[in-house]
Coordinates of C-alpha atoms in Angstrom, one line a residue:
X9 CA 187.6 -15.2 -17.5
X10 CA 189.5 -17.4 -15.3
X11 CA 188.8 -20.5 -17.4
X12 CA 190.3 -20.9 -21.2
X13 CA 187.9 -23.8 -21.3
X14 CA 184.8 -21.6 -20.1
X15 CA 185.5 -19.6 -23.3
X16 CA 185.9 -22.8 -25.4
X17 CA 182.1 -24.3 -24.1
X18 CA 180.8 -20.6 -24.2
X19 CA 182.2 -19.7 -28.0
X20 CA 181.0 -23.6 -29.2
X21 CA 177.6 -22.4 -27.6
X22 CA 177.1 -19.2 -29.3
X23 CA 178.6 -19.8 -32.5
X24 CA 176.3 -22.2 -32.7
X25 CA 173.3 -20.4 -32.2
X26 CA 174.3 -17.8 -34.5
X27 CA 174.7 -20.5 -37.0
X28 CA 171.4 -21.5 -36.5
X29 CA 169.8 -17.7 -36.3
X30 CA 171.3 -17.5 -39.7
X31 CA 170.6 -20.6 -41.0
X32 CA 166.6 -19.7 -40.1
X33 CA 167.3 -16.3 -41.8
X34 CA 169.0 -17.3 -45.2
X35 CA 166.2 -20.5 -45.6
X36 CA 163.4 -19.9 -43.9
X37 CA 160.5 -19.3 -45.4
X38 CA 159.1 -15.7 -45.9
X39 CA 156.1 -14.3 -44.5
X40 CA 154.0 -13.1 -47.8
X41 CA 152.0 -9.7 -47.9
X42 CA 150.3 -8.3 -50.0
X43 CA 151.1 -5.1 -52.4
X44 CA 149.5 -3.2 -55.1
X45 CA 151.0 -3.9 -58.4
X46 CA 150.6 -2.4 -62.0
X47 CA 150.7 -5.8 -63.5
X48 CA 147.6 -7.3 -64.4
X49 CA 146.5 -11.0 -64.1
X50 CA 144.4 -12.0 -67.4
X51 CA 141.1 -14.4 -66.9
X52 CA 143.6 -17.4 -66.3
X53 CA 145.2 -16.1 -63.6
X54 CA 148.8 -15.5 -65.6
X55 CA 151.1 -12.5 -64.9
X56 CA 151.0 -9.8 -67.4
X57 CA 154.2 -8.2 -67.8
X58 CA 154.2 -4.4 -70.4
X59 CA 156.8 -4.4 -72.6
X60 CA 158.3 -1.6 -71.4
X61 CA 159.9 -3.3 -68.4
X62 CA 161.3 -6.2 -71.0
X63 CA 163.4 -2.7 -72.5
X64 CA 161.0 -3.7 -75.4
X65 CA 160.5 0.4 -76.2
X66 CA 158.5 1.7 -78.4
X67 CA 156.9 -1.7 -78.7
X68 CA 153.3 -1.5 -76.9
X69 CA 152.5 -5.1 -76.7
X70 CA 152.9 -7.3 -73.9
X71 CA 154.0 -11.5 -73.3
X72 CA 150.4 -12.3 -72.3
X73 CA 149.4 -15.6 -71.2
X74 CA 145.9 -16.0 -71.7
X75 CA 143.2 -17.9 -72.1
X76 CA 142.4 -21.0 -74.9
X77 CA 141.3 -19.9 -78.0
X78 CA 140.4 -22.5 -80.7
X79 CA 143.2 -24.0 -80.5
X80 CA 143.8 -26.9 -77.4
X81 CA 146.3 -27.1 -75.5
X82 CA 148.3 -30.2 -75.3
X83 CA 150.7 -32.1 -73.0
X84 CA 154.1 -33.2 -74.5
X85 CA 155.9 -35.8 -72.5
X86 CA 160.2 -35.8 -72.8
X87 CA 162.1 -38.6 -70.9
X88 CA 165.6 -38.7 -70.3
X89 CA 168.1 -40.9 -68.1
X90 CA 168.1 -38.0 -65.6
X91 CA 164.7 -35.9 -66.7
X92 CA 160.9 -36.1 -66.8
X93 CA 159.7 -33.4 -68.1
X94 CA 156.0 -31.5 -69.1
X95 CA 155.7 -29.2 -71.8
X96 CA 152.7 -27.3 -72.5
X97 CA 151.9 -26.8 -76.1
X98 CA 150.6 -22.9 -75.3
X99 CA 153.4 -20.9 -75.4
X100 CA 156.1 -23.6 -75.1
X101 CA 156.1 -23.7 -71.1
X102 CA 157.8 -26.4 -69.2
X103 CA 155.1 -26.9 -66.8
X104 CA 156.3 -30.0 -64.9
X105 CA 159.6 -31.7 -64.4
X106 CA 160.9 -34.4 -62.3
X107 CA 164.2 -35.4 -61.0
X108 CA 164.6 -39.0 -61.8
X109 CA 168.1 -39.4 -60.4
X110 CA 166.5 -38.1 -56.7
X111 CA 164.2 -39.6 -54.6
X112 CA 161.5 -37.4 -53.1
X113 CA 162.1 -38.7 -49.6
X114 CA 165.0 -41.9 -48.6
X115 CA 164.0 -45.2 -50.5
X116 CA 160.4 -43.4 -51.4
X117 CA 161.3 -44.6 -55.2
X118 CA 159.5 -41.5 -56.1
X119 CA 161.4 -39.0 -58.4
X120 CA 161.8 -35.6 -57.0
X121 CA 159.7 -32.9 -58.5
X122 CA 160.9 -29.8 -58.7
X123 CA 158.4 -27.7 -61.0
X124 CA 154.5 -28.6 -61.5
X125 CA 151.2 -26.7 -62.0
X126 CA 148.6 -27.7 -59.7
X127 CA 145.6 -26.3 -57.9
X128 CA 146.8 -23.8 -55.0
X129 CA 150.7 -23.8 -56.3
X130 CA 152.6 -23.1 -59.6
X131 CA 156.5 -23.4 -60.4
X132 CA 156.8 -23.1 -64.0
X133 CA 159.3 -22.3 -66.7
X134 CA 158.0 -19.4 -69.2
X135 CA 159.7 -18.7 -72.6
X136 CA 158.4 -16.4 -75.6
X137 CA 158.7 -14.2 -78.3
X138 CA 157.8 -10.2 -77.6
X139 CA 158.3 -7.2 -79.5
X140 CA 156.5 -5.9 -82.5
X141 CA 155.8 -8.9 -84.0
X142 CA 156.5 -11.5 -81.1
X143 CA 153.5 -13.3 -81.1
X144 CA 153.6 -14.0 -77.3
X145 CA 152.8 -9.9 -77.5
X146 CA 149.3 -10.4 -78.0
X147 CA 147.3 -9.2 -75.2
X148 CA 145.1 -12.2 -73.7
X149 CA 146.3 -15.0 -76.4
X150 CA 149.8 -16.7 -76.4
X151 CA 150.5 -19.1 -78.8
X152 CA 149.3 -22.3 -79.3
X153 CA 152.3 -24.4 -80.6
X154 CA 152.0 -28.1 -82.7
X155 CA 153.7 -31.1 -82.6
X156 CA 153.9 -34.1 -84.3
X157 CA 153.8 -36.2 -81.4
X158 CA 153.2 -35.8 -77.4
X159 CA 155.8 -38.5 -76.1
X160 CA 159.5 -38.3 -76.3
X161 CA 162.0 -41.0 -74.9
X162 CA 166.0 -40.0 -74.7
X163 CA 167.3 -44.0 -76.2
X164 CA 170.1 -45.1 -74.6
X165 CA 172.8 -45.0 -77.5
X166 CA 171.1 -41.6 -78.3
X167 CA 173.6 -38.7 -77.9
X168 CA 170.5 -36.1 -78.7
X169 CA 166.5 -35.8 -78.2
X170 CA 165.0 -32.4 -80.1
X171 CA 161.5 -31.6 -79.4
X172 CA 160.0 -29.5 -82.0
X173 CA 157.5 -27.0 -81.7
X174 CA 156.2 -25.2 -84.8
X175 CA 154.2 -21.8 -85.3
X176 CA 153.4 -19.3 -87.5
X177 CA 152.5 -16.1 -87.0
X178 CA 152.3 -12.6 -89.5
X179 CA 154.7 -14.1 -92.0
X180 CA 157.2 -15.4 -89.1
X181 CA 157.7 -19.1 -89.4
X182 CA 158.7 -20.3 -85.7
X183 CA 160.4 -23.7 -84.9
X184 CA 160.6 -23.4 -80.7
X185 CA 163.3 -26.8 -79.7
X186 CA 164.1 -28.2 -76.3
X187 CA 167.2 -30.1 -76.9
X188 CA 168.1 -33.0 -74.3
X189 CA 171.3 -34.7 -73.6
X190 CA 171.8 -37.6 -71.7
X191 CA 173.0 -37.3 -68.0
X192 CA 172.5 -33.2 -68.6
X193 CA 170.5 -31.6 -66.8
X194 CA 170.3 -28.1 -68.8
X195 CA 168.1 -27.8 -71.5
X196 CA 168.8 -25.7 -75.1
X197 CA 165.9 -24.0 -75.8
X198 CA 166.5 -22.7 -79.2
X199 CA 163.9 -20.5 -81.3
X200 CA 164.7 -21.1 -85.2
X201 CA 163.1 -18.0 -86.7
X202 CA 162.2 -17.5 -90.7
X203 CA 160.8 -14.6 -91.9
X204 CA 158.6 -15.5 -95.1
X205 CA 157.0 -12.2 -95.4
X206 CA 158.1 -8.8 -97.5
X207 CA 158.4 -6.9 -94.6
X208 CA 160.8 -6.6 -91.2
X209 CA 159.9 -8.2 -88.4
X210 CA 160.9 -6.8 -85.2
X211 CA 161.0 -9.9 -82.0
X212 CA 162.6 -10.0 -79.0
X213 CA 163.0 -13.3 -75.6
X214 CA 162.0 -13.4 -72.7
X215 CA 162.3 -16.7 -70.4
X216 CA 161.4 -16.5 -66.5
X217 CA 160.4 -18.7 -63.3
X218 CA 157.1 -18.2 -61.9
X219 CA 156.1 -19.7 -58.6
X220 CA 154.1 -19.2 -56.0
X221 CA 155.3 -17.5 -53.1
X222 CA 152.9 -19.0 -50.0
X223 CA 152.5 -22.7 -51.4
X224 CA 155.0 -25.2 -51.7
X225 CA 156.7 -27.3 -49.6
X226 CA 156.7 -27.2 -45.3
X227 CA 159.4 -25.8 -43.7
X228 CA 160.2 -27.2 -40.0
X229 CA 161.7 -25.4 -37.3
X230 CA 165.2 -26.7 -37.0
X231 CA 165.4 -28.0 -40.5
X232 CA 163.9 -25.0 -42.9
X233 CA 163.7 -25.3 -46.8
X234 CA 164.9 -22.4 -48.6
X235 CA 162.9 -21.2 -51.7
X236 CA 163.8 -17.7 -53.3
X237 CA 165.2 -16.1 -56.5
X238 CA 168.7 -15.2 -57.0
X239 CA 170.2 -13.9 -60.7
X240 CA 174.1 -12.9 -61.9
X241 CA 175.4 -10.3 -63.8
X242 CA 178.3 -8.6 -64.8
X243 CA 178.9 -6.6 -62.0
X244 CA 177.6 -9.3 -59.6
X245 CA 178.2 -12.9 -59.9
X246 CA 175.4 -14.0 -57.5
X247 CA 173.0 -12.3 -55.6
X248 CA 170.1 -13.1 -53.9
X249 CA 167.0 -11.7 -54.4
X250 CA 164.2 -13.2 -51.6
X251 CA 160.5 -13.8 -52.1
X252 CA 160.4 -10.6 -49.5
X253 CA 162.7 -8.5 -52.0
X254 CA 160.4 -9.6 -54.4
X255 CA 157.6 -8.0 -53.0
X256 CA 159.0 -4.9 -52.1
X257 CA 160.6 -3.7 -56.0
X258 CA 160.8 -5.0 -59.2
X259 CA 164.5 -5.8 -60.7
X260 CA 165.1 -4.2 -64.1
X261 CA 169.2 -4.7 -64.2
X262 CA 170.5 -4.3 -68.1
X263 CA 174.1 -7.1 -68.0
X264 CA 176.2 -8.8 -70.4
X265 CA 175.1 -12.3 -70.5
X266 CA 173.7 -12.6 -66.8
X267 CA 171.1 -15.3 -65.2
X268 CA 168.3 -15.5 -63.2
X269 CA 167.3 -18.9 -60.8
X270 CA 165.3 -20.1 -57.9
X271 CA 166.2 -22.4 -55.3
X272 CA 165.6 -24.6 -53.0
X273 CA 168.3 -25.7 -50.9
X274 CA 169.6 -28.5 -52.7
X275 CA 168.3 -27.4 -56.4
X276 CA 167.9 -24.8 -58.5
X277 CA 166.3 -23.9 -61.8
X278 CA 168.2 -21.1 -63.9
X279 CA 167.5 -19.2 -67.1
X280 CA 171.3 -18.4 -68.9
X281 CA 170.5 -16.5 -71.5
X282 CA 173.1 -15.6 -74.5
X283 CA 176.5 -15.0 -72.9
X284 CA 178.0 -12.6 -75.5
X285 CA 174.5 -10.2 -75.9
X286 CA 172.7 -7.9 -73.4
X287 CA 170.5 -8.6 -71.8
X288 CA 167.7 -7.4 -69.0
X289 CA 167.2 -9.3 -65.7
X290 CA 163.6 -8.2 -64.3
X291 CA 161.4 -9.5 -61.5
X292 CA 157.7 -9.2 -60.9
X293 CA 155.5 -10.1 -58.3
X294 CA 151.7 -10.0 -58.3
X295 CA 148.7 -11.8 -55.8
X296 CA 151.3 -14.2 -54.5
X297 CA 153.0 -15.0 -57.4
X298 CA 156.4 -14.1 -58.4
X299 CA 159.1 -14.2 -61.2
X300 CA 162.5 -13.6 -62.0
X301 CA 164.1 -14.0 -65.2
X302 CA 166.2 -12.1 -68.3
X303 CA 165.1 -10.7 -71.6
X304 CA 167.2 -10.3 -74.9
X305 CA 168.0 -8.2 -77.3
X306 CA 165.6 -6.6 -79.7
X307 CA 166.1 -8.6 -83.1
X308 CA 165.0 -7.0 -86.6
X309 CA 164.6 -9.7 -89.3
X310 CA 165.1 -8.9 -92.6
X311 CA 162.7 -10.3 -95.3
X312 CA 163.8 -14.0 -96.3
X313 CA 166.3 -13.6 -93.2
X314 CA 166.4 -16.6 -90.6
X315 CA 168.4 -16.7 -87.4
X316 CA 168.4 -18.8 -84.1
X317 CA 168.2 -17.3 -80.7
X318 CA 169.4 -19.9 -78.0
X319 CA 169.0 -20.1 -74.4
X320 CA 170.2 -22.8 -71.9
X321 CA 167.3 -23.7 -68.9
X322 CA 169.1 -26.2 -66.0
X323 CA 166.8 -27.4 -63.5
X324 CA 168.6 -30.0 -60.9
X325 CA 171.0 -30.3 -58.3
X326 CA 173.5 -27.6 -57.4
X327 CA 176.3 -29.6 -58.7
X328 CA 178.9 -26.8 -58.8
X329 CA 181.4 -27.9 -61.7
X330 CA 177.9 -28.2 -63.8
X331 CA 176.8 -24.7 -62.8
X332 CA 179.9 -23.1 -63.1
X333 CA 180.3 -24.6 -66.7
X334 CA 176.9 -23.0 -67.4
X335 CA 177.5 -18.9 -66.6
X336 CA 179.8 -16.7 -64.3
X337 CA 178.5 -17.2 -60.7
X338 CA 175.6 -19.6 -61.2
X339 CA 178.4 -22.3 -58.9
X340 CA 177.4 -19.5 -56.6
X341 CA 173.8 -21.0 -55.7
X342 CA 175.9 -23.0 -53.2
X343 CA 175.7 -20.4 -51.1
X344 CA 178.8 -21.0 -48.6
X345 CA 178.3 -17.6 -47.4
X346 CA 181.1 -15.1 -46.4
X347 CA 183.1 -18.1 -46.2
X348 CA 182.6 -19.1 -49.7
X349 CA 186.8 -18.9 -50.5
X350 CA 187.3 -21.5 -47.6
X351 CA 184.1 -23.7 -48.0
X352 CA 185.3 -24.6 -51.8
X353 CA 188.3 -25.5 -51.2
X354 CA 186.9 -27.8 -48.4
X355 CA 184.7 -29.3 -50.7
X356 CA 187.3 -30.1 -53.0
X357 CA 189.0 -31.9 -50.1
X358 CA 185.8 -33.4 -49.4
X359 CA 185.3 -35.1 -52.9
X360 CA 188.9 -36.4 -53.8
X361 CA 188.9 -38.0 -50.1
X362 CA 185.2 -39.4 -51.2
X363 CA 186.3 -40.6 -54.6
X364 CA 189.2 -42.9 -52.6
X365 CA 186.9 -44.2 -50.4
X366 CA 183.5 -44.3 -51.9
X367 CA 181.9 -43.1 -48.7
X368 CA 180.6 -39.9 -47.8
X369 CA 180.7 -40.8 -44.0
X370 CA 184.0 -41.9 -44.0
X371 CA 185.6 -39.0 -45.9
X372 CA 183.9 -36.7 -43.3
X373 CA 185.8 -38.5 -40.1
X374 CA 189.0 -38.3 -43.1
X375 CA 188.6 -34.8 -43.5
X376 CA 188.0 -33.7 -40.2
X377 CA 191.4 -35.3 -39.2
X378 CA 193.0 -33.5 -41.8
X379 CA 191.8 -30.2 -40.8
X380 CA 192.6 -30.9 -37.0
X381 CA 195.9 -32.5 -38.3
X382 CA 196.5 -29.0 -40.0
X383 CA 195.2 -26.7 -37.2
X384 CA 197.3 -29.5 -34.3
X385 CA 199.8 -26.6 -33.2
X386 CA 197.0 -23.5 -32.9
X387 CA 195.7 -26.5 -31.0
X388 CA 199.1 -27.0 -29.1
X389 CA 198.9 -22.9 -27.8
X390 CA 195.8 -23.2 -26.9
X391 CA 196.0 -26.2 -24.8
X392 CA 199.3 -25.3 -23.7
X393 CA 198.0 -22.3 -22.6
X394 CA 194.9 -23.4 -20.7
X395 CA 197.2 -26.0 -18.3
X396 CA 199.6 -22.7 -17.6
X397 CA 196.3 -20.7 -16.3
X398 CA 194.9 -23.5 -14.7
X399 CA 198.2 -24.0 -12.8
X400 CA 198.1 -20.8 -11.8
X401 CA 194.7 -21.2 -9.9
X402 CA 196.0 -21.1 -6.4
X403 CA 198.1 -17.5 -6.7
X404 CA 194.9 -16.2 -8.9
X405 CA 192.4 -17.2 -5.9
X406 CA 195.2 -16.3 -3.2
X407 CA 195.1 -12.4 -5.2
X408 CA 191.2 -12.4 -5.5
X409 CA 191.2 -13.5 -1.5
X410 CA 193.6 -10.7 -0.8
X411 CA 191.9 -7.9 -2.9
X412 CA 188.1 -9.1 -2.9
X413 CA 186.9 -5.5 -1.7
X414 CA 189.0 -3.5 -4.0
X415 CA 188.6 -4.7 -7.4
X416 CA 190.6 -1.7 -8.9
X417 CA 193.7 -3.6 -7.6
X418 CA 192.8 -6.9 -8.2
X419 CA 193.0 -5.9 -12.3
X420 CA 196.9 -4.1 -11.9
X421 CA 197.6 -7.4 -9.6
X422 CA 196.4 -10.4 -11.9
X423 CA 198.5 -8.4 -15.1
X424 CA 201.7 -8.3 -13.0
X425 CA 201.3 -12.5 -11.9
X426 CA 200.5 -13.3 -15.9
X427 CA 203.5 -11.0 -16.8
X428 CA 206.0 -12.9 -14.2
X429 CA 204.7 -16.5 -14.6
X430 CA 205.3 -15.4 -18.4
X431 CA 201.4 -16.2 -19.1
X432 CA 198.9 -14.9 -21.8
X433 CA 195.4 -14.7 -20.5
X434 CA 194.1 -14.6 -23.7
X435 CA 196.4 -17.0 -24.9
X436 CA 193.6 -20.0 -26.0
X437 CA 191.2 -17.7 -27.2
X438 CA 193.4 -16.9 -30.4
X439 CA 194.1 -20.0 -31.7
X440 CA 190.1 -20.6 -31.4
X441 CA 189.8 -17.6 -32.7
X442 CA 191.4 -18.7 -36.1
X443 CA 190.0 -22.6 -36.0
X444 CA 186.2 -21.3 -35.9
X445 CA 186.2 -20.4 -39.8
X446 CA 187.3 -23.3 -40.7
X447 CA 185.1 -25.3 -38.8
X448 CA 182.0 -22.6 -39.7
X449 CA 183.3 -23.3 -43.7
X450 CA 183.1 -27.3 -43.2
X451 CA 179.6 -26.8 -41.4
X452 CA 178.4 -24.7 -44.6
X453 CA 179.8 -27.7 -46.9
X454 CA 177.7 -30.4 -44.9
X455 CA 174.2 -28.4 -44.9
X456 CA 174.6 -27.1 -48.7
X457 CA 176.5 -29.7 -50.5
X458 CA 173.4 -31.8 -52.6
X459 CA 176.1 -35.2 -52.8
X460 CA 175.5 -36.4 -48.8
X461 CA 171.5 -35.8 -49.3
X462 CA 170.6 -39.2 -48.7
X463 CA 173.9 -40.5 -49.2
X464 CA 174.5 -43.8 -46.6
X465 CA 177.6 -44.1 -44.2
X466 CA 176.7 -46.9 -42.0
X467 CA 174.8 -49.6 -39.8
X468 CA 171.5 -47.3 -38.7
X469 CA 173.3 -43.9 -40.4
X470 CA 171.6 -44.2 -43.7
X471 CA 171.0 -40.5 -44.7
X472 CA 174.0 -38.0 -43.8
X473 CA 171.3 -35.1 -44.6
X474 CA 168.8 -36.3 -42.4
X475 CA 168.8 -36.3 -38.4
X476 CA 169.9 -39.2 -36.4
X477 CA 167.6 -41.7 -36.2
X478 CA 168.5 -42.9 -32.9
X479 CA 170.0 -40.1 -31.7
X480 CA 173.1 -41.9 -31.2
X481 CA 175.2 -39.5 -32.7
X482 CA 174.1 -37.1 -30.4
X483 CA 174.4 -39.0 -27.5
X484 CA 178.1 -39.9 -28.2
X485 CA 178.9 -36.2 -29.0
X486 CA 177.5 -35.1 -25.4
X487 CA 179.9 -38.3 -23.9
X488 CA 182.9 -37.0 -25.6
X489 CA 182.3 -33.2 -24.6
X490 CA 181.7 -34.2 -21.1
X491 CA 184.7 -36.6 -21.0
X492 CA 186.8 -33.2 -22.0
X493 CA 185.6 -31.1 -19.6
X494 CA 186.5 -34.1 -17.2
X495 CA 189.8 -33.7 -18.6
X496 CA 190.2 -30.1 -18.0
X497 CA 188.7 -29.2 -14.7
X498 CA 186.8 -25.9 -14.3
X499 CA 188.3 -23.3 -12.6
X500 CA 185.4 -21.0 -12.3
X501 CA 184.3 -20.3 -8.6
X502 CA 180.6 -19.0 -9.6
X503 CA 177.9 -22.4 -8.3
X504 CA 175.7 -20.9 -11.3
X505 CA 178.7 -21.0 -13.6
X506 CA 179.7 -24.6 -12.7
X507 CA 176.6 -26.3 -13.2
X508 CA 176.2 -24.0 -16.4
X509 CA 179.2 -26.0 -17.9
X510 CA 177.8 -29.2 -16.3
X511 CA 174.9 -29.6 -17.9
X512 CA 176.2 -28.3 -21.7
X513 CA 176.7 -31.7 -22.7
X514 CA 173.3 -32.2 -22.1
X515 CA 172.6 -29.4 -23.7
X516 CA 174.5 -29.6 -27.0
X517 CA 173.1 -33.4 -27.1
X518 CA 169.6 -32.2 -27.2
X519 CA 170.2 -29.5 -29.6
X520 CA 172.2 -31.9 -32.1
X521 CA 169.5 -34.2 -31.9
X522 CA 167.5 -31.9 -35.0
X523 CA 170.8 -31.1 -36.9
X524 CA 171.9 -33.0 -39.9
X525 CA 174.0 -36.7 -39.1
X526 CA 176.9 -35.9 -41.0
X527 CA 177.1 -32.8 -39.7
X528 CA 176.9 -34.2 -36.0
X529 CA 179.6 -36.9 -37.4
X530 CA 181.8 -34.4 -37.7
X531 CA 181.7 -33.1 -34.6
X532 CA 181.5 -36.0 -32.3
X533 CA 184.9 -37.2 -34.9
X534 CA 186.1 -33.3 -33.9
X535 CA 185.9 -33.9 -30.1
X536 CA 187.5 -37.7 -30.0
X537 CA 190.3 -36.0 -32.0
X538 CA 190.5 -32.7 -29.6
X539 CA 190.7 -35.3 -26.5
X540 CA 193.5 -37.4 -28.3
X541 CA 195.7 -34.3 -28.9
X542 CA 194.7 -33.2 -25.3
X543 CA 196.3 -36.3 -23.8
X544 CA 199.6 -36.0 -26.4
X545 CA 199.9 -32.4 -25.0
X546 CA 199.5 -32.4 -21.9
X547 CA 201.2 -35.7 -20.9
X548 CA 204.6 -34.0 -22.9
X549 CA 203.9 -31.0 -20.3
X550 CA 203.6 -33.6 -17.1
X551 CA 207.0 -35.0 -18.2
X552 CA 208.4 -31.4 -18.4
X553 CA 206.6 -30.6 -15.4
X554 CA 204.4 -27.8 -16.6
X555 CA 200.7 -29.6 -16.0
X556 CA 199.5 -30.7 -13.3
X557 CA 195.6 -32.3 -14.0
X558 CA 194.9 -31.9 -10.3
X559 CA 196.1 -28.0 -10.6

């Protein structure tokens, strides 16, 4: 091409739209179809799952879910500093929870809420006891737990809240506890199991996520909300396993320790079971609902024997020290992509810089001049080498004058000027070649890092996460990209071409206009930064005589 800066505009273009075609893929919703399944829904419209796929064999029961028996079922309300949470007295689900560090929308003063059961859409946390004498095994009638009160409030000077569920079934005394701590936002779910009867009693857990698959919360075109299951094992510290996947086959994956979540973009709720046992990560999906989640062990308990089986349930942001303290790969959920081993490191960089200056806006403009501090002599060779080839204009367009009807020895021609002029055609690509994962890992740090959603930076810029308001941000970026092409003349001949490269200002400042602020910050800081180092370069090359802006 016979301008470095056609490749620049052209690269910037596509890169981008493949960032958005896979942005659209990875958190888009997916379209839902229907599939026969073996599982069953009961008269309440639960999932039945055999106990055969919980690796429950020979035990024939099944974790039902069914309906009341004489027994009500009861609401118990837990408060923390950073949780609000439901708990449903059948079975011991968490059946609502509320985020109370997060607002639902910018200065809404609504707490986000992240699980719920409601007419039309479910997102629910399910926890039981299977096996032989599980008595979440009985077909059609899960537990009904009691309490001695419905309301629970985390005190301030209170280091722990336990919420105690008792039960008692064939001889098996059950005490199910959700232990709270403040500013956590994982959950020990513990079971404390004593067997009062002469006999062995043979139990296994199960905890999973159940949500809906078509309800939920609206996705828009430019700014799509991911919801979908991932789980970790052993063997594979994060995978993702989509709504689609979901429908298609049913995971049955036997790991050491292990975990199984959904997300949606900025939070996750996760099952870790016991680290040190083995466990069994399954999925299910049935009439548009679908699970994910991990079974134990099967336990034998000995008459007069107790024991505790403990699980850890986290439903918040995807704070990734938190996560990472919780299981192998759960950090993961912060899904930088490919990129991941750059993107982290970036984010570190990110957070120090932030924790200086208390301001997320301002440690994106620090960071990005770091990074274009760091990359300033790829920067150099590719300037450098666009002045060269456009100072070679008039002996490239004398040779394509000369040889316009025999293109065969236009090619040999143009090689032998480049190889006396001492010139490397390709000599801006590479250096953009190696910037474009960094700045494809810094993009992946702005759209999935939860600390700038709604974080302020200034004046009118209130929301990082969220588009420009006044589109200001976009309008500056387009100024600064066209004041660069200003400062680098094209040297394409093509009339189509030209005005191609004319209007991708325009272009890029529509297109920006739907993308996240911080993440068009960064740019626009990119660009004034680019045109900086473009003036240092090549007014070192007018002094040495090697640039010529009127070339």
């Amino acid at each position: 091409m016979d301008s470095q800066r056609s490749i620049l505009i052209l690269a910037l273009a596509f890169v981008s739209f493949l960032l958005w075609q896979q942005w659209h893929k990875d958190y888009g919703q997916e379209p839902v179809t229907s599939q026969p399944q073996a599982e069953q829904l009961d008269s309440s419209g639960e999932l039945q799952l055999s106990a055969d796929e919980f690796g429950t064999q020979p035990v024939a029961t099944s974790p039902a879910v069914g309906p009341a028996s004489s027994q009500h079922e009861q609401i118990v309300r837990v408060e923390t500093d950073v949780l609000q949470v439901e708990i449903s007295t059948r079975g011991g689900d968490i059946v609502g929870l509320k985020l109370s560090e997060y607002e639902l929308t910018k200065d809404s003063q609504t707490p986000y809420v992240m699980m719920r059961r409601q007419t039309g859409f479910n997102y629910i946390a399910e926890s039981g006891l299977i096996g032989q004498h599980g008595p979440d095994a009985r077909s059609g009638n899960r537990p009904v737990y009691h309490t001695n009160q419905l309301n629970f409030t985390l005190a301030s000077d209170q280091q722990e809240l336990v919420v105690p569920l008792h039960y008692e079934y064939q001889g098996l005394q059950i005490e199910k506890r959700f232990i709270f701590r403040p500013g956590q936002y994982d959950v020990s779910v513990e079971y404390h199991l004593n067997n009062t009867s002469d006999e062995v009693r043979v139990i296994q857990n199960y905890q999973h996520l159940r949500q809906t698959i078509d309800g939920g919360k609206d996705s828009s075109f430019f700014m799509p909300i991911y919801r979908g299951a991932a789980y970790g094992t052993a063997s594979d510290r994060y995978k993702k396993y989509s709504f689609k996947d979901m429908q298609k086959s049913n995971l049955s994956i036997p790991t050491q320790g292990g975990w199984a979540a959904m997300l949606e973009h900025y939070f996750v709720a996760a099952w870790v079971p016991n680290q040190q046992v083995d466990n069994l990560i399954y999925s299910r999906y049935h009439q548009g609902q679908g699970l994910i989640g991990a079974s134990g062990p099967m336990l034998q308990l000995q008459p007069g024997e107790q024991t505790v089986i403990a699980t850890i349930f986290y439903a918040g942001p995807k704070v990734q020290d938190n996560l990472a303290e919780l299981a192998n790969g759960l950090d993961l959920t912060v899904d930088y992509g490919f990129l991941w081993f750059i993107s982290q490191p970036l984010f570190w960089l990110l957070t120090l810089i932030q924790g200086f200056v208390g301001n997320w806006g301002v440690a994106i403009i620090l960071i990005t001049i770091v990074v274009k501090g760091v990359m300033y002599p790829l920067t150099k060779i590719q300037y450098e080498s666009m002045a060269k080839m456009r100072n070679l204009k008039p002996k490239i367009e004398d040779l394509q004058a000369r040889y316009k009807d025999d293109r065969q020895k236009l090619g040999p021609a143009m090689m032998e000027l480049y190889r006396k002029e001492k010139v490397n055609p390709m000599g801006g690509c590479l250096p953009l070649l190696l910037q474009m994962p960094i700045f494809l890992a810094l993009y992946w740090v702005f759209v999935e890092s939860v600390e700038l959603r709604h974080a302020p930076f200034m004046l009118w810029l209130q929301d990082l996460s969220a588009p420009d308001p006044w589109f200001i941000l976009p309008v500056l970026f387009g100024a600064s990209m066209f004041m660069m092409q200003k400062l680098t003349p094209m040297t394409v001949t093509d009339p189509m071409q030209r005005k191609l490269m004319m209007w991708m200002p325009v272009a890029f400042s529509v297109f920006f206009i739907w993308f996240p602020s911080g993440l068009v910050l960064y740019w626009l800081v990119s660009n004034l930064i680019s045109l900086a180092q473009m003036l240092y370069i090549y007014r070192g090359m007018e002094k040495k005589g090697l640039h010529s802006r009127k070339a």
